[in-house]
Amino acid sequence: MISIAIHGGAGVISRAQMTAENERAYRADLERALDAGYAVLESGGTSLDATVTAVRILEDSPLFNAGLGAVFNHEGINELDAAIMDGATRKAGAVAGVRHIKNPIELARMVMERSPHVLLSGAGAEEFALEQGVKLVPGSYFYTERRWKQLEEARRDDKMASADEDIGFFSTVGAVARDRQGNLAAATSTGGMTNKRWGRIGDSPIIGAGTYADNASCAVSATGSGEYFMRAVVAHEICARVRLTGVSAADAAKDVVHKLLVEIGGDGGVIVVDKNGELSMDFNTEGMFRGARDSRGRREIAIY
Amino acid sequence: MISIAIHGGAGVISRAQMTAENERAYRADLERALDAGYAVLESGGTSLDATVTAVRILEDSPLFNAGLGAVFNHEGINELDAAIMDGATRKAGAVAGVRHIKNPIELARMVMERSPHVLLSGAGAEEFALEQGVKLVPGSYFYTERRWKQLEEARRDDKMASADEDIGFFSTVGAVARDRQGNLAAATSTGGMTNKRWGRIGDSPIIGAGTYADNASCAVSATGSGEYFMRAVVAHEICARVRLTGVSAADAAKDVVHKLLVEIGGDGGVIVVDKNGELSMDFNTEGMFRGARDSRGRREIAIY
C-alpha cells in the first residue's frame, strides 16, 4: 500500500475565528499538498520525493508557519528549521536557523545527500546552500502581515507566542509517506515560535524529536510545544516502541501523545505511517490541520 | 549506591604516540574530574552537580576537546556544544555553536533551569548567557597550539578531522551519575570536529543522541562520530531499550555500541549509569578515555 499523511500544525484552533472562508483556504492548501505528494507515490516515485513535494507546497503557502508565512523571532526576523529522514538508510539531514532559504526542506535533503553531516545551522548552513547552487532569497520574502501582527502582540505582552489569538499556534508542517518499494520517509519544516529569542532551536530539525523514519518500524513527523517533544524524543520514542515491543504504530502514537507527552505537559500531535503503509494522526490539542491519503481509497482533510 | 562515570572521548588512541608522560597527564586530569564529581555525591550533592563538576574540570583541561583545548572549525574558530539532562524531571538544556563561553556545560544548565527552552544556539545563546550574568571570554581563551596544528593539517589534507594523528580524535567529554536520592543525570561537552564547516552541529547537544537521562531507565553520555549517533538516537535508544524491554543498561549499551552503531558505520562509545547506580562503559574504537567510581569501592581510570 502506498500512503501519505501531512500536517499543518496542531494547537488552539479557535472555531470562532475560523470563518468558512478561512477554513476553505486551509483545506485547499492541505488538499493540494496531499494530492501532489500522493501523485508522486502513484507514479512510482519515492517516499522522500513525496514528502518533500508535499512539504514544499505547505512552505510556499502563506497560511502555515514554515517558509513563506513563517513566524517572526524576537528581532523581527524569520528563522527557519527543517529536517528529513530516509527510513531505508536511516540517513537524515536538517537545517536550523536559516534566514534566506525559500524551501528549507530541500536544503535539509541536500544536507542528507550531499554532506557528511546531519545538522547544519545559521549562516554556515546558508554557505553550504550557496555551494550547492541554491539561490538565496531576501528575508523580506517570508513577510506576511498576519505574522508581523502576531509578533507585535507577543512583544507587547512579552510572551513567546499568543495562543488565544493565533490560528495554528504551532503550525509547523510535515509529511510522512510509504512508497511502492516499501520505503518510509518523514519531513518537517517550521518557523518555530513567534517572538523566540536566543537562537532557540525547537524539535522540528532534531532527528528523533520532531522527525524520525526507519523502515523497520515507522516514520513520524511531529508538531507542538517543541521543548516537550525534545525531552521525550517523541518521534524516536514512537518508532522504538513499535520496533522493540511490537505494538502497532497507531497505538504507540496514541500512547505517546496522550500519556507520555501529557505527563510532562506537552501539547501537540504527530502523523505516522507504519511499514505497511497504515496511517495514523493523533493530537492532544483542540485541532490539528491534517490530511491522509492511501491506495485503499482513503482521502481526507481534517482540522478538528 | 552512588556512582559516577566520566569519559574524555573515544577514537584512535595511538599507543605509539601516547608517551608515558602523555598518559600520566590524561590520567591525572581524568582522576581529578572523577574524584571531584564523586566528592559531590559523597557529601550528599545531586547528580546534576556531580556531572557538572566533573565536566567543568575536563572543559578546563587543555587535553580534551571541550572548553579550553577544543578543536578549531574550518574558519579557525572554536565553536562549543554542550547538553545536560535531569533524570528526575526529564528536563534538559543545551547550547550549540557558542564561541565565548568558558564552561558551556554551565550555560546548558542555565538553559535548563532558567529558560523555557531546551536548545539555544550561536550568538543568541551568548545573549542569553549575558542576561544570566555570565562573563564572556575572548575566543583566544580556547587556543592551544596542538589543536591549531591539527586544523592546519586537516585543512591541508582537506578533511574533517585527522584520525591517524590525533590522540583523542573524538575527545568529547561527558559524565553520568546517580546520587543518594536515586536521581540520575547526564552531561556532555565538546568542540565538535576539527575543520568542521557550515555551522555543523553534532550529537553532543542533541537530547536523545549524545545525552539522555531518565530515572526510569538510565543516563547516557556518548562520544564518537556524531552523525551516526544522531541517526541512531543512541542515548535515547539505550534508555528506551531498558525501559521498554527490561534488558540491563549494560546489555543495552553493549548491543547499541557493538551492533546498531556498527551496522550503520558509527565509531565511538558511551558511559551509562542505571537506576541502581550500576556503571557501564562501552566503545567500538581502539580506546576511550574513561573513569568510574562508586560507593562499593570501584575506582578506575582506563584508556584502552
XYZ file of C-alpha atoms in Angstrom:
608
model
C 0.000 0.000 0.000
C 1.226 3.483 -0.822
C 0.178 6.235 1.544
C 0.920 9.736 2.706
C -0.138 11.895 5.624
C 0.525 15.594 6.113
C 0.064 18.083 8.899
C -0.030 21.867 9.070
C 0.355 22.175 12.823
C -1.620 21.473 15.970
C -2.840 23.797 18.675
C -5.659 26.056 19.693
C -7.661 26.449 16.504
C -10.488 28.740 17.505
C -13.720 27.789 15.765
C -14.931 31.321 16.328
C -12.081 32.862 14.349
C -12.104 30.141 11.735
C -14.535 31.642 9.239
C -15.904 29.477 6.458
C -13.650 31.339 4.050
C -10.582 30.795 6.220
C -11.325 27.133 6.582
C -11.756 26.738 2.836
C -8.329 28.309 2.272
C -6.624 25.973 4.754
C -8.369 22.934 3.346
C -7.482 23.903 -0.222
C -3.753 24.169 0.509
C -3.710 20.981 2.563
C -5.506 19.188 -0.258
C -3.063 20.480 -2.821
C -0.082 19.289 -0.769
C -1.669 15.925 -0.046
C -2.616 15.216 -3.648
C 0.736 16.379 -5.039
C 2.588 14.104 -2.615
C 0.269 11.238 -3.397
C 0.716 11.744 -7.144
C 4.473 11.241 -6.684
C 3.838 7.906 -4.974
C 1.230 6.872 -7.540
C 3.626 7.411 -10.410
C 6.183 5.177 -8.690
C 8.177 7.969 -7.013
C 9.946 7.621 -3.689
C 8.604 8.483 -0.262
C 11.420 11.046 0.025
C 10.206 12.811 -3.128
C 6.579 12.606 -1.981
C 7.233 14.135 1.443
C 9.429 16.898 0.014
C 6.778 17.689 -2.622
C 4.037 17.984 -0.009
C 6.110 19.977 2.484
C 7.330 22.364 -0.216
C 3.732 23.265 -1.068
C 2.976 23.954 2.589
C 6.185 26.018 2.867
C 5.045 28.067 -0.136
C 1.585 28.670 1.357
C 1.357 31.822 3.483
C -1.088 30.087 5.830
C 1.360 27.824 7.614
C 4.310 28.522 9.884
C 7.035 27.341 7.506
C 8.746 29.005 4.554
C 6.567 31.928 3.364
C 4.332 32.833 6.299
C 6.757 31.683 8.976
C 6.520 33.423 12.334
C 8.953 36.176 13.315
C 11.536 35.861 16.062
C 12.040 38.499 18.765
C 14.218 40.599 16.435
C 11.589 40.535 13.679
C 13.466 38.012 11.573
C 12.227 34.698 10.152
C 14.489 31.831 11.219
C 13.576 28.525 9.660
C 14.218 24.911 10.643
C 13.618 21.686 8.703
C 14.528 18.010 8.762
C 14.119 14.930 6.617
C 14.875 11.260 7.216
C 15.068 8.288 4.888
C 13.682 5.155 6.528
C 15.533 2.818 4.165
C 19.030 4.011 5.048
C 18.304 5.880 8.283
C 20.194 8.788 6.761
C 18.975 12.192 7.823
C 19.521 15.864 7.082
C 18.430 19.021 8.845
C 18.945 22.769 8.979
C 18.341 25.181 11.840
C 18.076 28.942 11.935
C 18.333 29.681 8.205
C 17.069 33.095 7.085
C 17.322 33.158 3.306
C 16.216 29.704 2.145
C 12.864 29.634 0.345
C 12.371 25.898 0.886
C 14.291 24.693 3.948
C 13.080 21.112 3.388
C 15.038 20.982 0.127
C 18.169 22.218 1.876
C 17.687 19.596 4.607
C 17.613 16.968 1.869
C 20.843 18.349 0.393
C 22.483 18.098 3.823
C 21.439 14.435 3.914
C 22.517 13.586 0.397
C 25.484 15.847 -0.277
C 27.221 16.457 3.050
C 28.740 14.159 5.670
C 26.601 15.901 8.285
C 23.121 15.641 9.742
C 22.502 19.146 11.104
C 23.809 22.456 9.764
C 22.918 25.787 11.338
C 22.694 29.506 10.711
C 24.928 31.356 8.294
C 27.047 28.226 7.866
C 24.046 26.317 6.527
C 23.472 29.125 4.033
C 27.124 28.963 2.969
C 26.543 25.272 2.287
C 23.385 26.178 0.333
C 25.338 28.616 -1.837
C 27.972 25.973 -2.526
C 25.133 23.692 -3.660
C 23.882 26.328 -6.070
C 20.814 27.280 -4.042
C 19.635 30.814 -4.745
C 19.121 32.730 -1.502
C 16.044 34.926 -1.077
C 15.912 38.190 0.871
C 14.480 37.979 4.381
C 11.539 40.077 3.217
C 10.327 37.132 1.108
C 8.943 35.483 4.258
C 6.968 38.524 5.430
C 3.237 38.268 5.973
C 1.195 40.929 7.701
C -0.584 38.400 9.904
C 2.695 37.068 11.361
C 4.031 40.580 11.885
C 0.931 41.496 13.880
C 1.357 38.327 15.929
C 4.911 39.372 16.733
C 3.812 42.861 17.748
C 1.195 41.389 20.020
C 3.600 38.862 21.517
C 6.200 41.572 22.121
C 3.595 43.794 23.741
C 2.557 41.011 26.090
C 6.165 39.852 26.438
C 5.318 36.259 25.725
C 6.630 33.677 23.372
C 3.507 33.078 21.319
C -0.061 34.138 21.566
C -2.151 31.057 21.992
C -5.583 32.689 22.212
C -5.383 34.691 19.061
C -3.342 32.566 16.758
C -4.984 30.184 14.353
C -2.453 27.412 14.199
C -0.326 28.339 17.172
C 2.136 25.549 16.439
C 1.556 25.449 12.731
C 4.690 23.608 11.797
C 4.201 21.489 8.674
C 5.206 17.931 7.921
C 4.642 14.783 5.896
C 5.216 11.048 6.181
C 4.899 8.540 3.361
C 5.372 4.936 2.240
C 6.223 4.280 -1.382
C 5.746 1.241 -3.623
C 9.157 -0.122 -2.641
C 8.054 -0.110 0.991
C 10.410 2.701 1.919
C 9.337 5.217 4.535
C 10.246 8.892 4.878
C 9.442 11.756 7.237
C 9.858 15.502 6.654
C 9.153 18.525 8.869
C 9.541 22.287 8.369
C 8.845 25.242 10.648
C 9.448 28.863 11.553
C 9.497 27.921 15.225
C 7.780 30.104 17.816
C 6.633 33.704 17.447
C 8.919 36.032 19.412
C 11.514 33.282 20.012
C 14.885 34.502 21.251
C 18.448 33.460 21.909
C 18.854 31.289 18.804
C 16.240 28.877 20.159
C 16.044 25.608 18.201
C 12.895 23.513 18.608
C 12.073 19.884 17.895
C 11.444 20.034 14.140
C 15.100 19.835 12.976
C 16.097 17.415 15.739
C 16.302 13.855 14.455
C 14.400 11.779 16.993
C 12.357 14.623 18.491
C 10.242 16.096 15.666
C 11.247 13.826 12.805
C 12.199 10.139 12.508
C 11.922 7.353 9.932
C 13.004 3.733 9.979
C 11.672 1.087 7.584
C 11.789 -1.402 10.459
C 9.112 0.476 12.380
C 7.530 3.699 11.142
C 8.010 7.309 10.091
C 6.873 10.227 12.246
C 6.542 13.994 11.856
C 5.520 15.982 14.924
C 4.109 19.409 15.718
C 3.577 21.071 19.056
C 5.328 22.604 22.028
C 8.761 21.638 20.767
C 10.647 21.579 24.049
C 8.455 18.756 25.376
C 8.856 16.794 22.168
C 12.627 17.162 22.559
C 12.651 15.996 26.178
C 10.531 12.941 25.347
C 12.293 12.352 21.985
C 8.788 11.778 20.648
C 9.371 10.633 17.059
C 12.085 8.134 18.019
C 10.077 7.006 21.057
C 7.140 6.012 18.836
C 9.430 4.128 16.422
C 11.303 2.453 19.297
C 8.042 1.214 20.850
C 6.960 -0.311 17.536
C 10.352 -1.926 16.929
C 11.052 -3.108 20.478
C 7.614 -4.095 21.793
C 5.656 -4.994 18.670
C 2.847 -2.564 19.463
C 1.155 -1.004 16.414
C 2.351 2.410 15.287
C -1.170 3.766 15.849
C -1.205 2.535 19.459
C 2.339 3.750 20.092
C 1.451 7.189 18.755
C -1.746 7.366 20.807
C 0.080 6.394 23.989
C 2.948 8.804 23.479
C 0.696 11.754 22.554
C -1.996 11.190 25.189
C 0.097 9.800 28.060
C 3.856 10.392 27.867
C 3.518 13.923 26.486
C 0.583 14.883 28.718
C 2.525 13.612 31.757
C 5.290 16.161 31.178
C 2.939 18.918 29.962
C 3.462 18.827 26.197
C 0.819 19.900 23.641
C 0.681 18.815 20.046
C 0.355 15.893 17.721
C 2.012 13.532 15.282
C 1.397 11.919 11.926
C 2.705 8.387 11.487
C 2.996 5.836 8.705
C 3.933 2.279 9.585
C 5.882 -0.195 7.475
C 2.696 -1.493 5.855
C 1.503 1.963 4.962
C -1.111 2.313 7.721
C -1.553 5.970 8.629
C -2.391 7.452 11.992
C -2.797 11.036 13.154
C -3.053 11.858 16.833
C -3.103 15.097 18.835
C -3.912 16.224 22.345
C -4.844 19.780 21.291
C -8.105 21.261 20.069
C -7.191 20.595 16.488
C -4.505 19.648 14.014
C -4.510 20.625 10.348
C -4.051 17.289 8.641
C -4.633 15.111 5.628
C -4.302 11.433 4.757
C -4.476 9.522 1.509
C -3.725 5.899 0.604
C -4.144 3.390 -2.209
C -7.086 1.736 -0.431
C -9.091 4.832 -1.302
C -8.821 6.848 1.896
C -8.634 10.560 1.206
C -9.394 13.037 3.950
C -8.621 16.526 5.136
C -9.493 17.462 8.714
C -8.919 20.225 11.223
C -10.700 19.332 14.478
C 24.606 3.191 45.623
C 26.124 6.465 44.488
C 28.245 6.337 41.369
C 29.758 8.394 38.613
C 31.403 7.653 35.280
C 33.217 10.080 33.016
C 34.658 9.994 29.532
C 37.160 12.126 27.659
C 36.385 10.826 24.197
C 36.776 7.661 22.167
C 38.674 7.002 18.978
C 42.018 6.051 17.589
C 44.356 6.464 20.536
C 47.749 5.543 19.164
C 49.826 3.685 21.734
C 52.912 4.761 19.816
C 52.148 8.451 20.263
C 50.903 8.015 23.796
C 54.124 8.502 25.733
C 54.262 7.612 29.394
C 54.275 11.301 30.206
C 51.256 11.963 27.988
C 49.350 9.106 29.520
C 50.122 10.337 33.029
C 48.730 13.767 32.129
C 45.470 12.318 30.752
C 45.063 10.006 33.709
C 45.714 12.820 36.173
C 43.001 15.065 34.714
C 40.504 12.220 34.401
C 41.193 11.279 38.025
C 40.728 14.839 39.171
C 37.369 15.105 37.381
C 36.209 11.709 38.615
C 37.123 12.338 42.235
C 35.672 15.857 42.276
C 32.376 14.585 40.875
C 32.353 11.705 43.325
C 33.059 14.039 46.239
C 29.883 15.965 45.373
C 27.854 12.746 45.559
C 29.583 11.621 48.737
C 28.713 14.838 50.529
C 25.040 14.362 49.590
C 25.084 16.551 46.470
C 22.940 15.951 43.414
C 23.839 14.009 40.311
C 23.392 17.256 38.341
C 26.020 18.981 40.483
C 28.333 15.974 40.272
C 28.215 15.732 36.480
C 28.664 19.485 36.026
C 31.619 19.460 38.435
C 33.330 16.637 36.545
C 32.648 18.041 33.089
C 33.807 21.523 34.088
C 37.203 20.116 35.099
C 37.520 18.337 31.749
C 36.452 21.539 29.944
C 39.193 23.429 31.806
C 41.852 20.850 30.889
C 43.664 21.616 27.627
C 43.902 17.888 26.876
C 40.281 17.295 25.911
C 38.139 18.570 23.060
C 35.817 20.742 25.163
C 36.198 24.221 26.608
C 39.917 25.111 26.702
C 41.632 22.853 24.164
C 38.575 22.490 21.925
C 39.250 21.822 18.258
C 39.061 24.611 15.672
C 36.448 24.827 12.950
C 37.279 25.489 9.295
C 37.490 29.244 9.930
C 39.903 28.775 12.837
C 37.262 29.454 15.479
C 36.293 27.324 18.470
C 32.555 26.574 18.445
C 31.372 24.715 21.513
C 28.362 22.499 22.209
C 27.074 21.073 25.493
C 23.991 19.417 26.967
C 22.697 18.302 30.327
C 19.643 16.301 31.362
C 17.998 15.710 34.723
C 16.678 12.161 35.001
C 14.233 13.064 37.791
C 12.267 15.648 35.801
C 13.422 14.806 32.276
C 14.210 18.483 31.903
C 17.124 19.246 29.632
C 19.246 22.150 28.473
C 21.777 22.519 25.696
C 23.803 25.051 23.751
C 25.282 24.774 20.263
C 27.908 26.819 18.492
C 28.897 29.172 21.330
C 32.263 30.930 20.960
C 32.834 32.869 24.155
C 31.616 30.610 26.962
C 34.370 29.233 29.194
C 32.200 26.416 30.537
C 29.437 25.514 28.094
C 28.094 22.839 30.457
C 27.177 25.539 32.982
C 25.358 27.510 30.292
C 23.493 24.352 29.238
C 22.348 24.005 32.836
C 21.146 27.620 32.876
C 19.140 26.930 29.705
C 17.508 24.012 31.515
C 16.821 25.832 34.759
C 16.231 29.448 33.744
C 14.727 29.397 30.237
C 11.619 27.783 28.747
C 13.841 26.226 26.080
C 15.954 23.128 25.599
C 18.429 24.205 22.914
C 19.890 27.668 22.289
C 22.411 28.354 19.560
C 25.110 30.733 18.420
C 25.143 34.428 19.233
C 21.615 34.113 20.662
C 22.831 31.636 23.269
C 25.557 34.116 24.237
C 22.962 36.871 24.532
C 21.118 34.598 26.958
C 24.388 33.995 28.829
C 24.946 37.742 29.200
C 21.422 38.187 30.533
C 22.226 35.491 33.101
C 25.330 37.366 34.206
C 27.822 35.016 32.582
C 31.119 36.704 31.772
C 32.141 36.019 28.166
C 35.753 35.144 27.374
C 37.612 36.115 24.198
C 37.856 33.426 21.524
C 41.614 33.313 22.123
C 40.987 31.733 25.539
C 40.320 28.381 23.835
C 43.534 28.382 21.778
C 46.024 25.553 22.133
C 48.923 25.020 19.788
C 48.172 21.329 19.382
C 44.622 21.984 18.131
C 45.823 24.711 15.787
C 48.319 22.320 14.225
C 45.573 19.747 13.840
C 43.475 22.313 11.987
C 46.370 23.214 9.701
C 46.892 19.573 8.898
C 43.198 18.927 8.333
C 42.935 21.978 6.060
C 45.995 20.864 4.100
C 44.501 17.423 3.560
C 41.026 18.915 3.120
C 39.437 16.541 5.566
C 37.223 16.941 8.556
C 39.486 15.512 11.227
C 42.750 13.697 11.234
C 42.120 10.296 12.670
C 45.638 8.869 12.365
C 47.455 11.644 14.103
C 45.058 12.833 16.706
C 45.208 11.437 20.184
C 41.559 11.501 21.117
C 40.048 12.046 17.698
C 36.580 12.306 19.165
C 37.636 13.615 22.538
C 34.305 14.984 23.598
C 33.870 14.841 27.390
C 30.945 13.690 29.488
C 29.697 12.381 32.810
C 26.796 10.365 34.181
C 25.935 9.959 37.847
C 23.449 8.617 40.385
C 23.068 10.455 43.663
C 21.861 9.361 47.101
C 18.275 10.286 46.249
C 18.430 7.907 43.303
C 18.344 10.693 40.748
C 20.285 10.297 37.519
C 21.943 12.944 35.354
C 23.955 13.059 32.137
C 26.193 15.851 30.841
C 28.266 16.174 27.651
C 30.529 18.929 26.268
C 32.538 19.202 23.059
C 34.278 21.340 20.497
C 32.931 19.116 17.731
C 35.127 18.109 14.795
C 38.386 19.705 13.663
C 37.858 21.677 10.455
C 34.055 21.433 10.705
C 32.129 23.788 8.436
C 28.714 25.180 7.679
C 27.592 25.577 11.289
C 27.681 21.798 11.746
C 26.071 20.608 14.987
C 26.939 17.109 16.195
C 25.310 14.722 18.647
C 26.574 16.131 21.947
C 23.971 18.934 22.347
C 21.144 16.851 20.894
C 18.920 15.441 23.621
C 18.497 11.772 22.738
C 21.563 11.465 20.510
C 24.608 12.280 22.670
C 22.927 12.895 26.018
C 19.884 11.433 27.808
C 18.758 10.776 31.373
C 15.595 9.274 32.802
C 15.296 7.930 36.357
C 13.054 5.166 34.990
C 15.886 3.668 32.968
C 19.375 5.159 32.843
C 21.572 8.130 31.991
C 23.907 8.141 28.992
C 26.674 10.375 27.643
C 28.144 9.483 24.260
C 31.264 10.253 22.251
C 32.114 9.355 18.687
C 31.269 10.047 15.075
C 28.349 12.292 15.963
C 26.299 11.960 12.798
C 25.822 8.232 13.365
C 24.857 8.801 16.983
C 22.243 11.282 15.762
C 20.794 8.924 13.170
C 20.526 6.087 15.703
C 19.485 8.444 18.548
C 21.942 6.435 20.638
C 21.439 7.788 24.166
C 17.641 7.600 23.982
C 17.796 4.211 22.250
C 19.729 2.734 25.187
C 17.281 4.211 27.707
C 14.265 3.083 25.641
C 15.550 -0.499 25.499
C 15.983 -0.583 29.263
C 12.557 0.927 29.903
C 10.596 -0.985 27.258
C 12.241 -4.417 27.216
C 13.678 -4.781 30.710
C 17.181 -5.506 29.416
C 20.010 -4.258 31.658
C 21.567 -0.902 30.833
C 24.932 -2.634 30.379
C 23.491 -5.078 27.835
C 21.559 -2.334 26.052
C 24.698 -0.221 25.783
C 26.774 -3.136 24.527
C 24.215 -4.020 21.874
C 23.762 -0.463 20.662
C 27.507 0.280 20.520
C 28.629 -3.035 19.009
C 25.650 -3.843 16.772
C 23.308 -0.953 15.954
C 26.118 1.589 15.569
C 28.474 -0.773 13.755
C 25.658 -1.689 11.347
C 25.388 1.917 10.134
C 29.135 2.600 10.356
C 29.397 4.629 13.565
C 32.516 4.747 15.776
C 32.593 5.675 19.429
C 31.363 4.785 22.846
C 29.072 5.565 25.747
C 29.098 5.752 29.519
C 25.919 4.681 31.288
C 24.563 4.633 34.822
C 21.391 2.688 35.530
C 18.743 3.437 38.143
C 20.550 1.336 40.748
C 23.847 3.055 40.136
C 25.482 0.283 38.081
C 28.012 1.776 35.684
C 28.964 0.578 32.235
C 31.371 1.925 29.647
C 31.422 0.543 26.141
C 33.174 1.533 22.906
C 33.861 0.067 19.488
C 37.049 2.087 18.947
C 40.641 1.417 19.934
C 40.210 3.279 23.174
C 38.075 5.597 25.250
C 39.406 7.878 27.964
C 37.217 6.958 30.915
C 36.796 6.664 34.643
C 34.310 5.071 37.035
C 33.815 5.322 40.766
C 31.084 4.043 43.083
C 30.274 3.543 46.767
C 31.039 -0.178 46.540
C 34.679 0.784 46.227
C 35.199 0.696 42.481
C 37.593 3.378 41.327
C 39.264 3.091 37.948
C 40.738 5.152 35.172
C 41.321 3.473 31.797
C 42.227 4.356 28.238
C 42.365 1.151 26.152
